[in-house]
Amino acid sequence: MNRNPRALGWGIGLLYACALQAAPLQIALGESKMPYVDAETQSGIEYELVTRVLRDAGYAFEVQHLPNKRAQMQFSHGQLDAVIVTAGDTVSEPYIAYKNMAITLCERRITVGKVTDLASYQTGAFNNAGKFLGEDFARIAADPQHYREISPQKLLNRMLLAKRIDVAIADINIFQHEQAEADPQARQPLCPFAVFPPTLYRMQFRDPAIRDRFNQALGQLQTSGFYEALAKKYKLPQDQQRPYFKP
């Protein structure tokens, strides 16, 4: 039987393309940090946002919960299709905003009007905060006598409650979620100060075409009321009806 080599080549190429298309995308999200991500229950604001956008864009995917450094390494080695970043090549539009604040105990009557005010206080922050919150804060972070980075998040909350630090630097939604567990009776009210701009997070993709479809689905989702519904679901505050985490 005679076979057309060109037709056979096209057939193999088509089968290979279909196989690639059917393979689920490998997506890295962070480790558990509620209310954004809960790896065990596959829930949280950020988890629901990213997975909804990918589904709306028409992709099958598998989510891996990895520390940021490990996710970046695997992405650079071609083992992942997308990771979370703040900037870079082939990145999406921002899909979420973390609102880092300077958080104090109201009873201490501490006022933080600008980042440089933190130089007068014992300040604790999340890991690598000194690299992400601007030059003024980097100078604060360079003073080991007044500044320390504290992990896990629960410990940062507890150190503020115990008055071992004067100011905690953290995303307000994460901090308040942990605070509900550390101080369920709200005996020590918090006073947060918005001295930092929002930190905008994006997805970095290996394939620009996937990035473009992600952006299209994200734009539609941002006007659908989905963000606002998530804020209500997870009982988070909104600024003039706009969720803090909406870019």
Short mmCIF file of C-alpha atoms in Angstrom, two decimals:
data_model
loop_
_atom_site.label_atom_id
_atom_site.label_comp_id
_atom_site.label_asym_id
_atom_site.label_seq_id
_atom_site.Cartn_x
_atom_site.Cartn_y
_atom_site.Cartn_z
CA MET A 1 0.00 0.00 0.00
CA ASN A 2 1.37 3.44 -1.01
CA ARG A 3 1.49 6.14 1.64
CA ASN A 4 1.95 9.85 1.16
CA PRO A 5 4.95 10.84 3.35
CA ARG A 6 3.76 14.44 3.55
CA ALA A 7 0.28 13.43 4.70
CA LEU A 8 1.78 11.04 7.21
CA GLY A 9 3.97 13.84 8.58
CA TRP A 10 0.98 16.15 8.90
CA GLY A 11 -0.94 13.45 10.74
CA ILE A 12 1.86 12.88 13.23
CA GLY A 13 2.19 16.63 13.74
CA LEU A 14 -1.53 16.99 14.35
CA LEU A 15 -1.53 14.15 16.89
CA TYR A 16 1.45 15.73 18.67
CA ALA A 17 -0.26 19.13 18.76
CA CYS A 18 -3.43 17.59 20.17
CA ALA A 19 -1.44 15.78 22.83
CA LEU A 20 0.25 19.02 23.84
CA GLN A 21 -3.09 20.82 23.95
CA ALA A 22 -4.60 18.09 26.12
CA ALA A 23 -1.76 18.18 28.65
CA PRO A 24 -2.88 20.24 31.67
CA LEU A 25 -0.94 23.37 32.46
CA GLN A 26 1.30 23.13 35.52
CA ILE A 27 0.55 26.19 37.67
CA ALA A 28 2.39 27.15 40.86
CA LEU A 29 0.53 29.00 43.60
CA GLY A 30 1.94 29.82 47.00
CA GLU A 31 1.76 27.79 50.16
CA SER A 32 -1.20 28.20 52.50
CA LYS A 33 -1.76 31.76 53.66
CA MET A 34 -5.40 32.42 54.29
CA PRO A 35 -7.57 34.10 53.24
CA TYR A 36 -5.64 33.89 49.95
CA VAL A 37 -4.63 30.23 49.63
CA ASP A 38 -5.50 27.07 51.53
CA ALA A 39 -3.60 24.21 49.92
CA GLU A 40 -5.44 21.53 51.91
CA THR A 41 -8.97 22.59 51.00
CA GLN A 42 -8.10 24.08 47.60
CA SER A 43 -9.76 27.35 48.48
CA GLY A 44 -8.96 30.97 49.22
CA ILE A 45 -9.32 34.23 47.31
CA GLU A 46 -6.18 33.88 45.20
CA TYR A 47 -6.75 30.19 44.53
CA GLU A 48 -10.31 30.85 43.37
CA LEU A 49 -9.28 33.81 41.22
CA VAL A 50 -6.47 32.09 39.33
CA THR A 51 -8.34 28.83 38.80
CA ARG A 52 -11.51 30.63 37.65
CA VAL A 53 -9.57 32.71 35.12
CA LEU A 54 -7.82 29.63 33.75
CA ARG A 55 -11.10 27.76 33.42
CA ASP A 56 -12.74 30.74 31.72
CA ALA A 57 -9.77 30.88 29.33
CA GLY A 58 -10.47 27.26 28.41
CA TYR A 59 -7.47 25.54 29.99
CA ALA A 60 -7.09 22.34 31.94
CA PHE A 61 -4.51 22.74 34.71
CA GLU A 62 -2.93 21.27 37.80
CA VAL A 63 -2.04 23.49 40.78
CA GLN A 64 1.14 22.95 42.76
CA HIS A 65 1.58 24.73 46.10
CA LEU A 66 5.24 25.69 46.33
CA PRO A 67 7.43 28.23 48.14
CA ASN A 68 8.19 31.14 45.83
CA LYS A 69 11.90 30.39 45.44
CA ARG A 70 11.24 26.77 44.54
CA ALA A 71 8.51 27.74 42.09
CA GLN A 72 10.82 30.21 40.36
CA MET A 73 13.55 27.57 40.08
CA GLN A 74 11.19 24.99 38.59
CA PHE A 75 9.81 27.57 36.16
CA SER A 76 13.32 28.45 35.00
CA HIS A 77 13.98 24.73 34.41
CA GLY A 78 10.86 24.36 32.29
CA GLN A 79 8.95 22.29 34.83
CA LEU A 80 6.09 24.77 35.27
CA ASP A 81 3.92 26.70 32.82
CA ALA A 82 3.11 29.64 35.10
CA VAL A 83 4.22 31.17 38.40
CA ILE A 84 3.34 34.19 40.53
CA VAL A 85 5.51 37.30 40.09
CA THR A 86 5.39 41.07 40.53
CA ALA A 87 7.25 41.79 37.26
CA GLY A 88 9.11 40.04 34.47
CA ASP A 89 8.75 38.80 30.91
CA THR A 90 5.53 37.36 29.48
CA VAL A 91 3.52 38.45 32.52
CA SER A 92 -0.23 38.92 32.80
CA GLU A 93 -2.09 41.99 33.90
CA PRO A 94 -2.32 42.24 37.72
CA TYR A 95 -4.94 39.84 39.04
CA ILE A 96 -4.65 40.56 42.78
CA ALA A 97 -3.35 43.29 45.08
CA TYR A 98 -1.84 42.66 48.48
CA LYS A 99 -2.35 45.61 50.82
CA ASN A 100 0.62 45.73 53.16
CA MET A 101 0.12 48.02 56.13
CA ALA A 102 1.90 49.12 59.28
CA ILE A 103 -0.23 47.53 62.01
CA THR A 104 -0.20 48.56 65.66
CA LEU A 105 -2.22 47.92 68.79
CA CYS A 106 -4.63 50.82 69.22
CA GLU A 107 -3.96 50.94 72.97
CA ARG A 108 -0.31 51.85 72.24
CA ARG A 109 -1.42 55.10 70.54
CA ILE A 110 1.31 54.80 67.93
CA THR A 111 0.88 56.86 64.77
CA VAL A 112 2.62 55.92 61.53
CA GLY A 113 2.10 58.66 58.96
CA LYS A 114 4.90 57.67 56.59
CA VAL A 115 7.38 54.83 56.16
CA THR A 116 10.27 56.76 57.72
CA ASP A 117 8.30 57.04 60.99
CA LEU A 118 9.03 53.33 61.52
CA ALA A 119 12.64 54.16 62.40
CA SER A 120 11.43 55.09 65.91
CA TYR A 121 9.83 51.70 66.63
CA GLN A 122 10.60 48.02 66.98
CA THR A 123 9.25 46.69 63.70
CA GLY A 124 8.54 43.13 62.59
CA ALA A 125 7.68 42.11 59.04
CA PHE A 126 7.08 39.14 56.76
CA ASN A 127 10.02 37.42 55.08
CA ASN A 128 11.79 39.49 52.40
CA ALA A 129 9.68 42.57 53.14
CA GLY A 130 12.85 44.64 52.96
CA LYS A 131 13.17 43.73 49.27
CA PHE A 132 9.61 44.52 48.20
CA LEU A 133 8.39 47.66 49.99
CA GLY A 134 10.53 50.42 48.52
CA GLU A 135 13.77 52.23 49.25
CA ASP A 136 12.62 54.01 52.40
CA PHE A 137 11.56 50.72 53.95
CA ALA A 138 14.78 49.03 52.79
CA ARG A 139 16.67 51.56 54.91
CA ILE A 140 14.45 50.71 57.90
CA ALA A 141 15.09 47.01 57.30
CA ALA A 142 18.85 47.58 57.30
CA ASP A 143 18.79 48.40 61.05
CA PRO A 144 18.91 45.05 62.90
CA GLN A 145 18.39 46.75 66.28
CA HIS A 146 14.94 48.01 65.31
CA TYR A 147 13.85 45.58 62.60
CA ARG A 148 13.38 41.83 62.20
CA GLU A 149 11.63 39.53 59.74
CA ILE A 150 9.37 36.97 61.37
CA SER A 151 7.91 33.70 60.09
CA PRO A 152 5.42 32.06 60.22
CA GLN A 153 2.66 34.66 60.13
CA LYS A 154 1.16 33.41 63.39
CA LEU A 155 4.35 34.38 65.22
CA LEU A 156 4.24 37.91 63.80
CA ASN A 157 0.71 38.35 65.14
CA ARG A 158 1.60 36.93 68.53
CA MET A 159 4.67 39.13 68.90
CA LEU A 160 2.57 42.24 68.30
CA LEU A 161 -0.05 41.08 70.81
CA ALA A 162 2.69 40.36 73.36
CA LYS A 163 4.16 43.84 72.70
CA ARG A 164 7.52 42.38 71.77
CA ILE A 165 7.32 44.56 68.67
CA ASP A 166 5.63 47.93 68.26
CA VAL A 167 4.61 47.64 64.61
CA ALA A 168 3.89 44.65 62.37
CA ILE A 169 4.22 44.94 58.59
CA ALA A 170 1.87 42.56 56.80
CA ASP A 171 -0.95 42.27 54.33
CA ILE A 172 -3.98 43.46 56.27
CA ASN A 173 -6.20 40.57 55.16
CA ILE A 174 -3.67 37.89 56.17
CA PHE A 175 -2.97 39.63 59.48
CA GLN A 176 -6.64 40.00 60.38
CA HIS A 177 -7.31 36.35 59.49
CA GLU A 178 -4.57 35.24 61.88
CA GLN A 179 -5.70 37.79 64.45
CA ALA A 180 -9.14 36.20 64.59
CA GLU A 181 -7.46 33.02 65.83
CA ALA A 182 -4.87 34.68 68.09
CA ASP A 183 -7.35 37.09 69.70
CA PRO A 184 -10.85 35.73 69.03
CA GLN A 185 -12.49 38.09 71.55
CA ALA A 186 -10.81 41.12 69.92
CA ARG A 187 -9.55 42.29 73.29
CA GLN A 188 -6.67 44.11 71.59
CA PRO A 189 -8.04 46.14 68.65
CA LEU A 190 -5.72 46.83 65.74
CA CYS A 191 -4.89 50.19 64.17
CA PRO A 192 -3.50 49.74 60.62
CA PHE A 193 -1.77 52.54 58.70
CA ALA A 194 -1.72 52.51 54.89
CA VAL A 195 1.81 53.79 54.26
CA PHE A 196 2.66 51.41 51.40
CA PRO A 197 1.22 51.23 47.88
CA PRO A 198 -0.53 47.98 46.97
CA THR A 199 1.71 45.12 45.82
CA LEU A 200 0.35 43.92 42.48
CA TYR A 201 0.80 40.26 41.58
CA ARG A 202 0.75 38.78 38.07
CA MET A 203 1.13 35.37 36.50
CA GLN A 204 4.25 34.75 34.43
CA PHE A 205 3.75 32.31 31.57
CA ARG A 206 6.10 30.40 29.33
CA ASP A 207 3.76 30.85 26.35
CA PRO A 208 2.63 34.37 25.33
CA ALA A 209 -0.52 32.95 23.73
CA ILE A 210 -1.61 31.47 27.06
CA ARG A 211 -0.83 34.79 28.75
CA ASP A 212 -3.02 36.62 26.24
CA ARG A 213 -5.98 34.28 26.80
CA PHE A 214 -5.50 34.59 30.55
CA ASN A 215 -5.59 38.40 30.26
CA GLN A 216 -8.77 38.32 28.18
CA ALA A 217 -10.56 36.09 30.69
CA LEU A 218 -9.23 38.17 33.60
CA GLY A 219 -10.56 41.40 32.10
CA GLN A 220 -14.02 39.90 31.76
CA LEU A 221 -13.94 38.55 35.32
CA GLN A 222 -12.94 41.91 36.79
CA THR A 223 -16.18 43.49 35.56
CA SER A 224 -18.43 40.54 36.47
CA GLY A 225 -18.74 41.14 40.22
CA PHE A 226 -16.62 38.07 41.02
CA TYR A 227 -14.13 40.00 43.15
CA GLU A 228 -16.92 41.55 45.17
CA ALA A 229 -18.56 38.14 45.65
CA LEU A 230 -15.25 36.76 46.95
CA ALA A 231 -14.96 39.62 49.43
CA LYS A 232 -18.38 38.75 50.82
CA LYS A 233 -17.67 35.01 50.83
CA TYR A 234 -14.48 35.44 52.85
CA LYS A 235 -15.91 38.32 54.92
CA LEU A 236 -13.27 40.84 53.92
CA PRO A 237 -13.55 44.65 54.11
CA GLN A 238 -14.17 46.75 51.04
CA ASP A 239 -13.09 50.33 50.39
CA GLN A 240 -16.13 52.14 48.97
CA GLN A 241 -17.48 48.80 47.71
CA ARG A 242 -14.10 47.90 46.16
CA PRO A 243 -12.29 44.92 47.75
CA TYR A 244 -8.80 45.70 49.01
CA PHE A 245 -7.43 42.83 46.94
CA LYS A 246 -8.86 44.04 43.62
CA PRO A 247 -6.14 45.65 41.43
#
